[in-house]
mmCIF file of C-alpha atoms in Angstrom:
data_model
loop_
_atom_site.group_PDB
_atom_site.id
_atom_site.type_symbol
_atom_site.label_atom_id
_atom_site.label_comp_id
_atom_site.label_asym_id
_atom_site.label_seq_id
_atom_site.Cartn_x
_atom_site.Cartn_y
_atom_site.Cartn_z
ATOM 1 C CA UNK A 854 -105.530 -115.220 -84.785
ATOM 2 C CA UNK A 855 -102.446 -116.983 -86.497
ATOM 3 C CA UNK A 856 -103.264 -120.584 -84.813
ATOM 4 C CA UNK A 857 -102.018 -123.023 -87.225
ATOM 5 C CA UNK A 858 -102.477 -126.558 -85.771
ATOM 6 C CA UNK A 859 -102.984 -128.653 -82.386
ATOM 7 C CA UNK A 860 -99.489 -128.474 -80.394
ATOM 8 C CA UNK A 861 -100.496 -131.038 -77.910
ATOM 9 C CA UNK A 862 -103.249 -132.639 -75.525
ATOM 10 C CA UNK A 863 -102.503 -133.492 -71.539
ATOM 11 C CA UNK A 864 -104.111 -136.254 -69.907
ATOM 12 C CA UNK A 865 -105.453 -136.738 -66.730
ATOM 13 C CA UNK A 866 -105.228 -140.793 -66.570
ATOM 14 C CA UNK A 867 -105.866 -143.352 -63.659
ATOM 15 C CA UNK A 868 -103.131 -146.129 -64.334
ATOM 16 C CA UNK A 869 -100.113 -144.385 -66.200
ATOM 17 C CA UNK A 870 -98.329 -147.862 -66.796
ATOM 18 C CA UNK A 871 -100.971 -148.658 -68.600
ATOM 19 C CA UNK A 872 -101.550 -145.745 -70.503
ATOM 20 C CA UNK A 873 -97.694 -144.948 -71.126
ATOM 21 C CA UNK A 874 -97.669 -148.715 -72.954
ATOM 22 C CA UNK A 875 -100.517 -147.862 -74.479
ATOM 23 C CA UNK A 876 -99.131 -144.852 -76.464
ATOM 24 C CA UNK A 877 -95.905 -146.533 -77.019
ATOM 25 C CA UNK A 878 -97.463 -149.245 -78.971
ATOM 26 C CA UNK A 879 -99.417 -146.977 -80.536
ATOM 27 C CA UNK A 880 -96.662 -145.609 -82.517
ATOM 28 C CA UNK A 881 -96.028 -142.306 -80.711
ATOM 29 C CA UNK A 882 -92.306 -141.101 -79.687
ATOM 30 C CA UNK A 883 -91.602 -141.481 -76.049
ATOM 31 C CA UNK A 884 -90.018 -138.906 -74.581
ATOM 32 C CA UNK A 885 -90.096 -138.911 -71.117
ATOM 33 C CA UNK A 886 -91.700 -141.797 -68.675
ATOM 34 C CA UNK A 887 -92.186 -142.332 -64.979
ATOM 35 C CA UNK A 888 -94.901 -143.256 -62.435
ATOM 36 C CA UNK A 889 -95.801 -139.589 -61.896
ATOM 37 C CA UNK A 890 -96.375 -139.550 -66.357
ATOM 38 C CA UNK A 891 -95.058 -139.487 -69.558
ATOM 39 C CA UNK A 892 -94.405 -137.197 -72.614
ATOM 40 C CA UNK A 893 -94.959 -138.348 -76.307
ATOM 41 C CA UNK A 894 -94.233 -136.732 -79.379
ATOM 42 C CA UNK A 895 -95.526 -137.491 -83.243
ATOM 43 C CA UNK A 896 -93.139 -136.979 -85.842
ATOM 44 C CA UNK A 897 -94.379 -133.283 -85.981
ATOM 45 C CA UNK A 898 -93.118 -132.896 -82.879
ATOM 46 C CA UNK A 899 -96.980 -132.245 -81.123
ATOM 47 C CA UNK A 900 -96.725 -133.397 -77.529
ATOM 48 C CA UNK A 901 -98.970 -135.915 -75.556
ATOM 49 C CA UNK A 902 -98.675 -135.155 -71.884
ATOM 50 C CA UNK A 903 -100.050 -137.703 -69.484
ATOM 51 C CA UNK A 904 -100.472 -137.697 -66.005
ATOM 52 C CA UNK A 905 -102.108 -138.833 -62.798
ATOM 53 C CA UNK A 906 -105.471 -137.801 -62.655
ATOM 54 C CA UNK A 907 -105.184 -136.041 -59.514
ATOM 55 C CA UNK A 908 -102.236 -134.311 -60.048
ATOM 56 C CA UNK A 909 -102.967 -130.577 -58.696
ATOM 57 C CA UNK A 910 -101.260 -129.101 -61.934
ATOM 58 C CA UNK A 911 -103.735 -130.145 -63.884
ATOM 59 C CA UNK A 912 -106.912 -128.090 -64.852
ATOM 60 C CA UNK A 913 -110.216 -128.805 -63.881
ATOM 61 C CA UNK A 914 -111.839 -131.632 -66.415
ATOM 62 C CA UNK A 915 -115.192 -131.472 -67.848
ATOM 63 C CA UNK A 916 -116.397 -135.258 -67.151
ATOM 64 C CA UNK A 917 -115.032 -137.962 -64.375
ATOM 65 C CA UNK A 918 -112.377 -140.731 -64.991
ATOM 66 C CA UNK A 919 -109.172 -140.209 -67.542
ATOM 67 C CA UNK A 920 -110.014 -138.015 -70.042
ATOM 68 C CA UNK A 921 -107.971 -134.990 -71.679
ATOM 69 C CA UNK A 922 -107.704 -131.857 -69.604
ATOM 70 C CA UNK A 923 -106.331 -129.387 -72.011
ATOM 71 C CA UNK A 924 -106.051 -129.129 -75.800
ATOM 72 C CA UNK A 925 -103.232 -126.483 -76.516
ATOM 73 C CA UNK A 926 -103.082 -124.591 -79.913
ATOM 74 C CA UNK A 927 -99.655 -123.924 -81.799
ATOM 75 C CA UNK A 928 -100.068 -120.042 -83.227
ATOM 76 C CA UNK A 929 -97.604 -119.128 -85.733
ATOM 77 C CA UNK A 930 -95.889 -116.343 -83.567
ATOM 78 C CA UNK A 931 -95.440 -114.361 -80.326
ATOM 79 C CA UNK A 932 -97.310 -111.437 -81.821
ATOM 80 C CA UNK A 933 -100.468 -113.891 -82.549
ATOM 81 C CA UNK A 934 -99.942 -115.305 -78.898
ATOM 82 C CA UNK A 935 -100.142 -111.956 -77.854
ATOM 83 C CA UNK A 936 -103.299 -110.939 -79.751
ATOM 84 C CA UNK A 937 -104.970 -114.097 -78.520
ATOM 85 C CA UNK A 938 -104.333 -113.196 -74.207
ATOM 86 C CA UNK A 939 -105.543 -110.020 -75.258
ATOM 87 C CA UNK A 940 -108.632 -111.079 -76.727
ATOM 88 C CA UNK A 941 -109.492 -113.791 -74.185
ATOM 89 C CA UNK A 942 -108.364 -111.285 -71.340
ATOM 90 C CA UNK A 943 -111.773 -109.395 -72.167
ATOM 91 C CA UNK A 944 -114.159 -111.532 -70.306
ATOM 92 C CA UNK A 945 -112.321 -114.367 -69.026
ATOM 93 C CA UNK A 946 -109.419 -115.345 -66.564
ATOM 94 C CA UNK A 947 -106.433 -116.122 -68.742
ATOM 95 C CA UNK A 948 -102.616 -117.447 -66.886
ATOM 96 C CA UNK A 949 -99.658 -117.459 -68.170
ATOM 97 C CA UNK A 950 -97.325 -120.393 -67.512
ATOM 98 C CA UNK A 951 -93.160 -119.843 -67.203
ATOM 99 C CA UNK A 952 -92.833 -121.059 -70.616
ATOM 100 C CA UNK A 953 -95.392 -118.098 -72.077
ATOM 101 C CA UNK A 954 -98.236 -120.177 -72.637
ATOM 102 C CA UNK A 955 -101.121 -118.881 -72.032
ATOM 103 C CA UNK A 956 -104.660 -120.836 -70.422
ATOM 104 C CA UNK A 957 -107.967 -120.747 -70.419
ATOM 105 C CA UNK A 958 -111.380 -122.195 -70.688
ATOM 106 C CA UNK A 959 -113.689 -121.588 -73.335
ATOM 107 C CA UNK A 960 -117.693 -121.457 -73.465
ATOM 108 C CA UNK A 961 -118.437 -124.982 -72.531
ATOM 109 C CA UNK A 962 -115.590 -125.505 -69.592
ATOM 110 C CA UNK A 963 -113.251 -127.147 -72.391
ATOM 111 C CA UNK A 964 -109.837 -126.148 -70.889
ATOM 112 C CA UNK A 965 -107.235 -124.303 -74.125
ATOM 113 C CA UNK A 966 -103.373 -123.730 -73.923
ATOM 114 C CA UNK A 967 -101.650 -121.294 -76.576
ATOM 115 C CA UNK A 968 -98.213 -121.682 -77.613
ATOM 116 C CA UNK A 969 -96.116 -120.647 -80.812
ATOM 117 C CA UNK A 970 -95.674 -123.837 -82.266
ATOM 118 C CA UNK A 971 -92.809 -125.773 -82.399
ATOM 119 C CA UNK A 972 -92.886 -127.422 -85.940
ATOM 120 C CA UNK A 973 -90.693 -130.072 -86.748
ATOM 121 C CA UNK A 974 -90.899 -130.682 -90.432
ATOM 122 C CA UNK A 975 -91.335 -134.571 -91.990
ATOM 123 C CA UNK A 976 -89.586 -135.453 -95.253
ATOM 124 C CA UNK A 977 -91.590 -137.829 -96.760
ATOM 125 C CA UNK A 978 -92.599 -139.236 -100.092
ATOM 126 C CA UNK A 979 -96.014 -139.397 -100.628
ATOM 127 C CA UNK A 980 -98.086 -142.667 -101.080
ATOM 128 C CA UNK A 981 -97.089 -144.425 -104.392
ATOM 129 C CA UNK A 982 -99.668 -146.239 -106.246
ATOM 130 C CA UNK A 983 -99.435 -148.142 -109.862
ATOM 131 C CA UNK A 984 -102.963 -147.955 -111.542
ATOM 132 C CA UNK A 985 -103.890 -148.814 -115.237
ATOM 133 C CA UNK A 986 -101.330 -146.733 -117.614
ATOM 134 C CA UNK A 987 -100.041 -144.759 -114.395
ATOM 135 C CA UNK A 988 -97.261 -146.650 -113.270
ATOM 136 C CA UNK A 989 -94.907 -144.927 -111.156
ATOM 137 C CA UNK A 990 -93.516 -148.068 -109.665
ATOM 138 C CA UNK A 991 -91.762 -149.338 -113.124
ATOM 139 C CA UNK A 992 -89.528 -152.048 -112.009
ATOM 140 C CA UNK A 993 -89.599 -151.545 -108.609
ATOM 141 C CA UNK A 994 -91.394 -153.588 -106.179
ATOM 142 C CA UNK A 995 -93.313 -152.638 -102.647
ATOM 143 C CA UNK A 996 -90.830 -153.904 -100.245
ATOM 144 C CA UNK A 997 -89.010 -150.264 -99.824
ATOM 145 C CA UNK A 998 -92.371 -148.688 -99.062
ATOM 146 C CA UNK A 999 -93.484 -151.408 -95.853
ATOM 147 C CA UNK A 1000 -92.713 -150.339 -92.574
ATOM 148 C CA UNK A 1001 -92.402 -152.339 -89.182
ATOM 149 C CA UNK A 1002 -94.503 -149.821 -87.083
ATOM 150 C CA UNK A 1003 -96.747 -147.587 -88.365
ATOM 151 C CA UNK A 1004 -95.414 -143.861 -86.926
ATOM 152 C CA UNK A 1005 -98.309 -141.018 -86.902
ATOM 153 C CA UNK A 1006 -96.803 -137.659 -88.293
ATOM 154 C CA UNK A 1007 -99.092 -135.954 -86.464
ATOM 155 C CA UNK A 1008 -102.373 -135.106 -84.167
ATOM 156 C CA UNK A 1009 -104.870 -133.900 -86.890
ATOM 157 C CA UNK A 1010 -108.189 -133.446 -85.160
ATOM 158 C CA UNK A 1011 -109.973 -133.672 -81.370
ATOM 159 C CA UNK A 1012 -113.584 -134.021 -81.067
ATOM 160 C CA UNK A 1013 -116.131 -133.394 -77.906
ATOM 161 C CA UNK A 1014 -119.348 -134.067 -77.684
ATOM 162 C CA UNK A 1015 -121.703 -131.211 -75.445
ATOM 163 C CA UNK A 1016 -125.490 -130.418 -75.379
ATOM 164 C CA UNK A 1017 -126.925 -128.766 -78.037
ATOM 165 C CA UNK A 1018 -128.677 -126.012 -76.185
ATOM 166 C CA UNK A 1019 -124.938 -124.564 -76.043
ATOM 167 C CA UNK A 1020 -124.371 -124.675 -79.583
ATOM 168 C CA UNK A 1021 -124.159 -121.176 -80.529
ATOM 169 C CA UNK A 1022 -122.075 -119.531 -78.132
ATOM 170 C CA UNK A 1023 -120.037 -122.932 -78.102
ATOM 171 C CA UNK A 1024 -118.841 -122.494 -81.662
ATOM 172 C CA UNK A 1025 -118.590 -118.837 -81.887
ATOM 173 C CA UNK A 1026 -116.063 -118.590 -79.348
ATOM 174 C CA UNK A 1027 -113.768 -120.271 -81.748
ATOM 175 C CA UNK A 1028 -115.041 -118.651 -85.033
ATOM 176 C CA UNK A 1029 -115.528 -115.355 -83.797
ATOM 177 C CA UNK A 1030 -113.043 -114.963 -81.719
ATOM 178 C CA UNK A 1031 -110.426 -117.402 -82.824
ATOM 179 C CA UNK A 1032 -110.385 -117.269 -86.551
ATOM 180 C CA UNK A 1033 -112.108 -120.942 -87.168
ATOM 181 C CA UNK A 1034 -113.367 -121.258 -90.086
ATOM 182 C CA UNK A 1035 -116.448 -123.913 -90.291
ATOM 183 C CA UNK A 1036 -116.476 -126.384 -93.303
ATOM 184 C CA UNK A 1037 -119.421 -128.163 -92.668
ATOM 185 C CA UNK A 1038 -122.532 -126.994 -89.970
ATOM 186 C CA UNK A 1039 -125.373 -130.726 -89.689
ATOM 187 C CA UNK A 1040 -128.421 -129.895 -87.683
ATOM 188 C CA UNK A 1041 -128.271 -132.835 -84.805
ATOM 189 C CA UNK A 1042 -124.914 -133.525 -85.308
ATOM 190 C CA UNK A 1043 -122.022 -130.875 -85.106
ATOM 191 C CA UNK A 1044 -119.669 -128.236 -86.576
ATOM 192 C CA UNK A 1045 -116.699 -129.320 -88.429
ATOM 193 C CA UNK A 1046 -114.175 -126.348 -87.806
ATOM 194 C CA UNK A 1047 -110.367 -125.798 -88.860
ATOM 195 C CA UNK A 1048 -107.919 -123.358 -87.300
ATOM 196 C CA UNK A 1049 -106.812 -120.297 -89.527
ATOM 197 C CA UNK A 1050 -103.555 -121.671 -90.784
ATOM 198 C CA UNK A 1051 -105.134 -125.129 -91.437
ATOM 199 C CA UNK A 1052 -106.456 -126.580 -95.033
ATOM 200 C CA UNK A 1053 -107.615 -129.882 -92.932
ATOM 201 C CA UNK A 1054 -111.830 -130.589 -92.950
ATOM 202 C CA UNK A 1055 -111.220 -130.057 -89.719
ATOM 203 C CA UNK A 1056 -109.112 -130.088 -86.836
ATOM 204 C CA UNK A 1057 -111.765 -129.579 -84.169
ATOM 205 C CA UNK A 1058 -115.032 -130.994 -84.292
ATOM 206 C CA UNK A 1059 -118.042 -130.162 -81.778
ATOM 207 C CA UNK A 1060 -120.724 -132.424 -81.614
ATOM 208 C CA UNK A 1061 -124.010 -131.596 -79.980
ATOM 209 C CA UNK A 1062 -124.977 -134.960 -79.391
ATOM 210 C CA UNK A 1063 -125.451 -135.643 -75.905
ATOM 211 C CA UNK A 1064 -126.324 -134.259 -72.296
ATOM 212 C CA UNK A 1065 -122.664 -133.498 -71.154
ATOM 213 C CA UNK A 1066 -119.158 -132.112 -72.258
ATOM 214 C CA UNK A 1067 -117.471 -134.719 -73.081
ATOM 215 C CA UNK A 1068 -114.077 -135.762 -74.954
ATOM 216 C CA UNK A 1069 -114.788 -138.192 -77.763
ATOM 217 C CA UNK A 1070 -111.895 -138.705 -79.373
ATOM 218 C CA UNK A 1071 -108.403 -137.126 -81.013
ATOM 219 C CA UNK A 1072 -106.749 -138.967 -84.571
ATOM 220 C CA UNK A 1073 -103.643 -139.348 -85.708
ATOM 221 C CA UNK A 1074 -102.737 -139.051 -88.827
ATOM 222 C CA UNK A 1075 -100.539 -141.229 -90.648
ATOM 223 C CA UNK A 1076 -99.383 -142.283 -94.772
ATOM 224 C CA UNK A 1077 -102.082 -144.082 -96.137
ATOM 225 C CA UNK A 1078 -104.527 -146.554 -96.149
ATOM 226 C CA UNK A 1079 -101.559 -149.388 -95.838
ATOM 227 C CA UNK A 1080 -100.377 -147.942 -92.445
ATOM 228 C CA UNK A 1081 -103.843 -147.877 -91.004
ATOM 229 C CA UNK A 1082 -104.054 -151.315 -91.126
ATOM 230 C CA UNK A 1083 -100.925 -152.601 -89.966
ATOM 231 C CA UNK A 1084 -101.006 -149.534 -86.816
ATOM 232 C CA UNK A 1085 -104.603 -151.725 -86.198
ATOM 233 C CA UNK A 1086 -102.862 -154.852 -86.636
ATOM 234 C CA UNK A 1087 -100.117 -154.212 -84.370
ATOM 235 C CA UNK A 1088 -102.332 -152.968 -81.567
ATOM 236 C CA UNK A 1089 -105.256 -156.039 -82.056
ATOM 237 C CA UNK A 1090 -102.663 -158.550 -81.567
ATOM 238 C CA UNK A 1091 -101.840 -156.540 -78.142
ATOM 239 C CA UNK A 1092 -105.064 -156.955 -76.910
ATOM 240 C CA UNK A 1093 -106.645 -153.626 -77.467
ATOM 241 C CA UNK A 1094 -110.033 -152.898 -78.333
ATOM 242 C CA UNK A 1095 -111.371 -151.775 -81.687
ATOM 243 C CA UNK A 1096 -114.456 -149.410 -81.303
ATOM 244 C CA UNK A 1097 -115.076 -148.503 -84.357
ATOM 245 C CA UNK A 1098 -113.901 -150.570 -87.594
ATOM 246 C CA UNK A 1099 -111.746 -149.461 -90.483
ATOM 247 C CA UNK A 1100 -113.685 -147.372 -93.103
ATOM 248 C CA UNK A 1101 -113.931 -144.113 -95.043
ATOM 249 C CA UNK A 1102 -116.037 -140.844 -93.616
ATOM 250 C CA UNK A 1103 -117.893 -138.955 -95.391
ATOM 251 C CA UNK A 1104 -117.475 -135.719 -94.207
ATOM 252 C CA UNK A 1105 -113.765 -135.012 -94.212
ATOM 253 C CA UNK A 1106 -113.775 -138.349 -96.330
ATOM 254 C CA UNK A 1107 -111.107 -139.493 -94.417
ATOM 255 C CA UNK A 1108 -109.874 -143.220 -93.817
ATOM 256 C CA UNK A 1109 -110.104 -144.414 -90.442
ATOM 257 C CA UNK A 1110 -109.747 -146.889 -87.533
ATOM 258 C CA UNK A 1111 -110.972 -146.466 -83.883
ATOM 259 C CA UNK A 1112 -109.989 -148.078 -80.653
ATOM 260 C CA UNK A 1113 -111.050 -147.124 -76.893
ATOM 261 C CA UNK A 1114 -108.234 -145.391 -75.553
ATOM 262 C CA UNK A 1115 -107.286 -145.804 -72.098
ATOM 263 C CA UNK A 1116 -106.435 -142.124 -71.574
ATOM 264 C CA UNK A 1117 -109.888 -141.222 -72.158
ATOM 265 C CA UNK A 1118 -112.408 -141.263 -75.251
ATOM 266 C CA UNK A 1119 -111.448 -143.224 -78.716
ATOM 267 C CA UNK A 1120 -108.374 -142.750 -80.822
ATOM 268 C CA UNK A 1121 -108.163 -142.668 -84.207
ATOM 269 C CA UNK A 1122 -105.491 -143.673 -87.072
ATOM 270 C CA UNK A 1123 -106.481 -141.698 -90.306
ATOM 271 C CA UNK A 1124 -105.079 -140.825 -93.731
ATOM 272 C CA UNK A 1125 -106.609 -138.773 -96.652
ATOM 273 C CA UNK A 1126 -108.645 -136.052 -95.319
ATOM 274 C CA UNK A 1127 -110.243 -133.780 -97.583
ATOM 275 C CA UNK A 1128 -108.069 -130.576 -97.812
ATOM 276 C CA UNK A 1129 -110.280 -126.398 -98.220
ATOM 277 C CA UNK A 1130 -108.999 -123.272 -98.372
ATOM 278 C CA UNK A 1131 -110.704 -120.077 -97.312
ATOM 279 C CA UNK A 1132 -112.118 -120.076 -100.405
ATOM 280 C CA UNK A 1133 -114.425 -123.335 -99.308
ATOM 281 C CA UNK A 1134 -117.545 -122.249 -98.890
ATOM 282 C CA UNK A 1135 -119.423 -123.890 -95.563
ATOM 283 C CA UNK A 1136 -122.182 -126.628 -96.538
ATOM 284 C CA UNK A 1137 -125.274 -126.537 -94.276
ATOM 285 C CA UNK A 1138 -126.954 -129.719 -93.760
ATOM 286 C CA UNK A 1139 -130.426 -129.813 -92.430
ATOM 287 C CA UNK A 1140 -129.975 -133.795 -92.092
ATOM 288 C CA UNK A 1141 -126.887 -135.678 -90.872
ATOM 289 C CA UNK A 1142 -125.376 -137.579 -93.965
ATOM 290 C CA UNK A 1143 -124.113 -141.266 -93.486
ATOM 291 C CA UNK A 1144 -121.288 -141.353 -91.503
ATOM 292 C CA UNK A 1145 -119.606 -143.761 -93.530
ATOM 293 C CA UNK A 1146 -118.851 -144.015 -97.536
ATOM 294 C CA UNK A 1147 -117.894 -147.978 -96.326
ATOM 295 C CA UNK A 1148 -116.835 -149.370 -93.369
ATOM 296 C CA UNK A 1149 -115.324 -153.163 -93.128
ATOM 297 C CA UNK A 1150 -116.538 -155.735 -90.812
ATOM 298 C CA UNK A 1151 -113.616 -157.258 -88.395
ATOM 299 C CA UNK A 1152 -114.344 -159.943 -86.211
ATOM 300 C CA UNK A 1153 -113.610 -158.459 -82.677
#
């Protein structure tokens, strides 16, 4: 169906001060701010709407409190838009916004947005590392490479948690009718999925652990291991809350660091996700795996 990434997440939040600073310090691009919301941007140019949790333009969320009311999906072109309204059209209601987006909810109440993504590309270098006889960094020392704020390029993955009963017609909706491919299917845990134009593990993850829909998190993604660290630094020593320490995942294998999230859920800083093709063949896992390959221990 042509969808190539997340384009964006809006909010539904109960203290936008709060939350505005909150994303600010994060390392997000502000865009727009004011007591009715705000409007972030990573360096991809993927937009984080916020706004008052009662705001009537919202649509209808899946749990109580601040929490994310719609994830929208950037397709690669009006054609693919197309194609996706008319395949939703089928059995659901589907709107169309002045813009051209187009809205819906899927299986399990989760509220989707489809727009032709808006792709602002990011000329960097990648991640330069001297090690044993590879030395790439001859004469040169790290200075050039630090940076005073860690600056996410972009939203890689959201994850909800929902009942398992649901899982089936949950996940097809996005496989079957969406073009998701699933990288990795763990009985009692979830489905790792990523979007058709995607070689992330995945960008969407359902988990069918618990008794409700609810949002769990979205991450950011950002250089390397480096910028992790100092993006945790920076928001420790303004008071907010780790939830889950620094560490590496084992599936996806990615490097991470959690903190609670004031617009809802946990949010995530992560670098070096494992990359598939369509040639990746799904792994089935009767058992979950650890969740970690490591994880450090910070003194909260």
């Amino acid at each position: 169906m042509g969808i190539n990434r997340i384009e964006g997440l809006v909010f539904g939040v109960d203290n936008i001060e709060k939350c505005t600073g909150f994303l600010d310090q994060w390392g997000l691009e502000k865009q727009e701010a004011s007591e009715k919301g705000a409007i972030f941007t990573t360096l991809e140019n993927q937009t984080i709407i916020i706004k008052d949790i009662n705001d009537a333009s919202l649509p209808k969320a899946v749990e109580e409190g601040p929490t994310v009311r719609e994830v929208v999906w950037g397709v690669d072109s009006k054609d693919s838009l197309d194609k996706i309204g008319a395949e939703m059209s089928k059995d659901r209601d589907v709107t169309e916004d002045s813009s051209g987006g187009l809205h819906c909810y899927d299986e399990i109440g989760i509220a989707n947005g489809f727009v032709v993504e808006d792709v602002v590309e990011v000329e960097e270098e990648a991640p330069v590392l001297n090690f044993n006889r590879f030395v790439p960094r001859l004469n040169e020392t790290i200075e050039k490479t630090q940076e005073h704020r860690t600056r996410p390029y972009r939203i890689g993955h959201v994850v909800y948690n929902f009942p398992e009963e649901h899982r089936e017609k949950a996940v097809s909706f996005y496989t079957d009718r969406l073009g998701f491919r699933v990288t990795d299917a763990v009985t009692n845990m979830g489905d790792f999925m990523q979007c058709e134009g995607s070689t992330y593990h995945h960008n969407w993850f359902l988990s069918h652990r618990g008794n409700r829909v609810m949002f769990n998190h979205v991450a950011f993604e950002v250089k390397d291991l480096e910028q992790i660290i100092l993006g945790g630094k920076y928001m420790r020593e303004r008071d907010w809350d780790t939830s889950r320490n620094p560490g590496r995942h084992n599936l996806g294998s990615n490097l991470h660091w959690y903190f609670k999230n004031p617009c809802g859920g946990e949010i995530e800083y992560f670098s070096d996700m494992d990359r598939m093709d369509e040639n990746w063949e799904t792994r089935y896992w009767d058992e979950p795996p650890a969740i970690n390959f490591w994880k450090a221990e910070i003194v909260l």
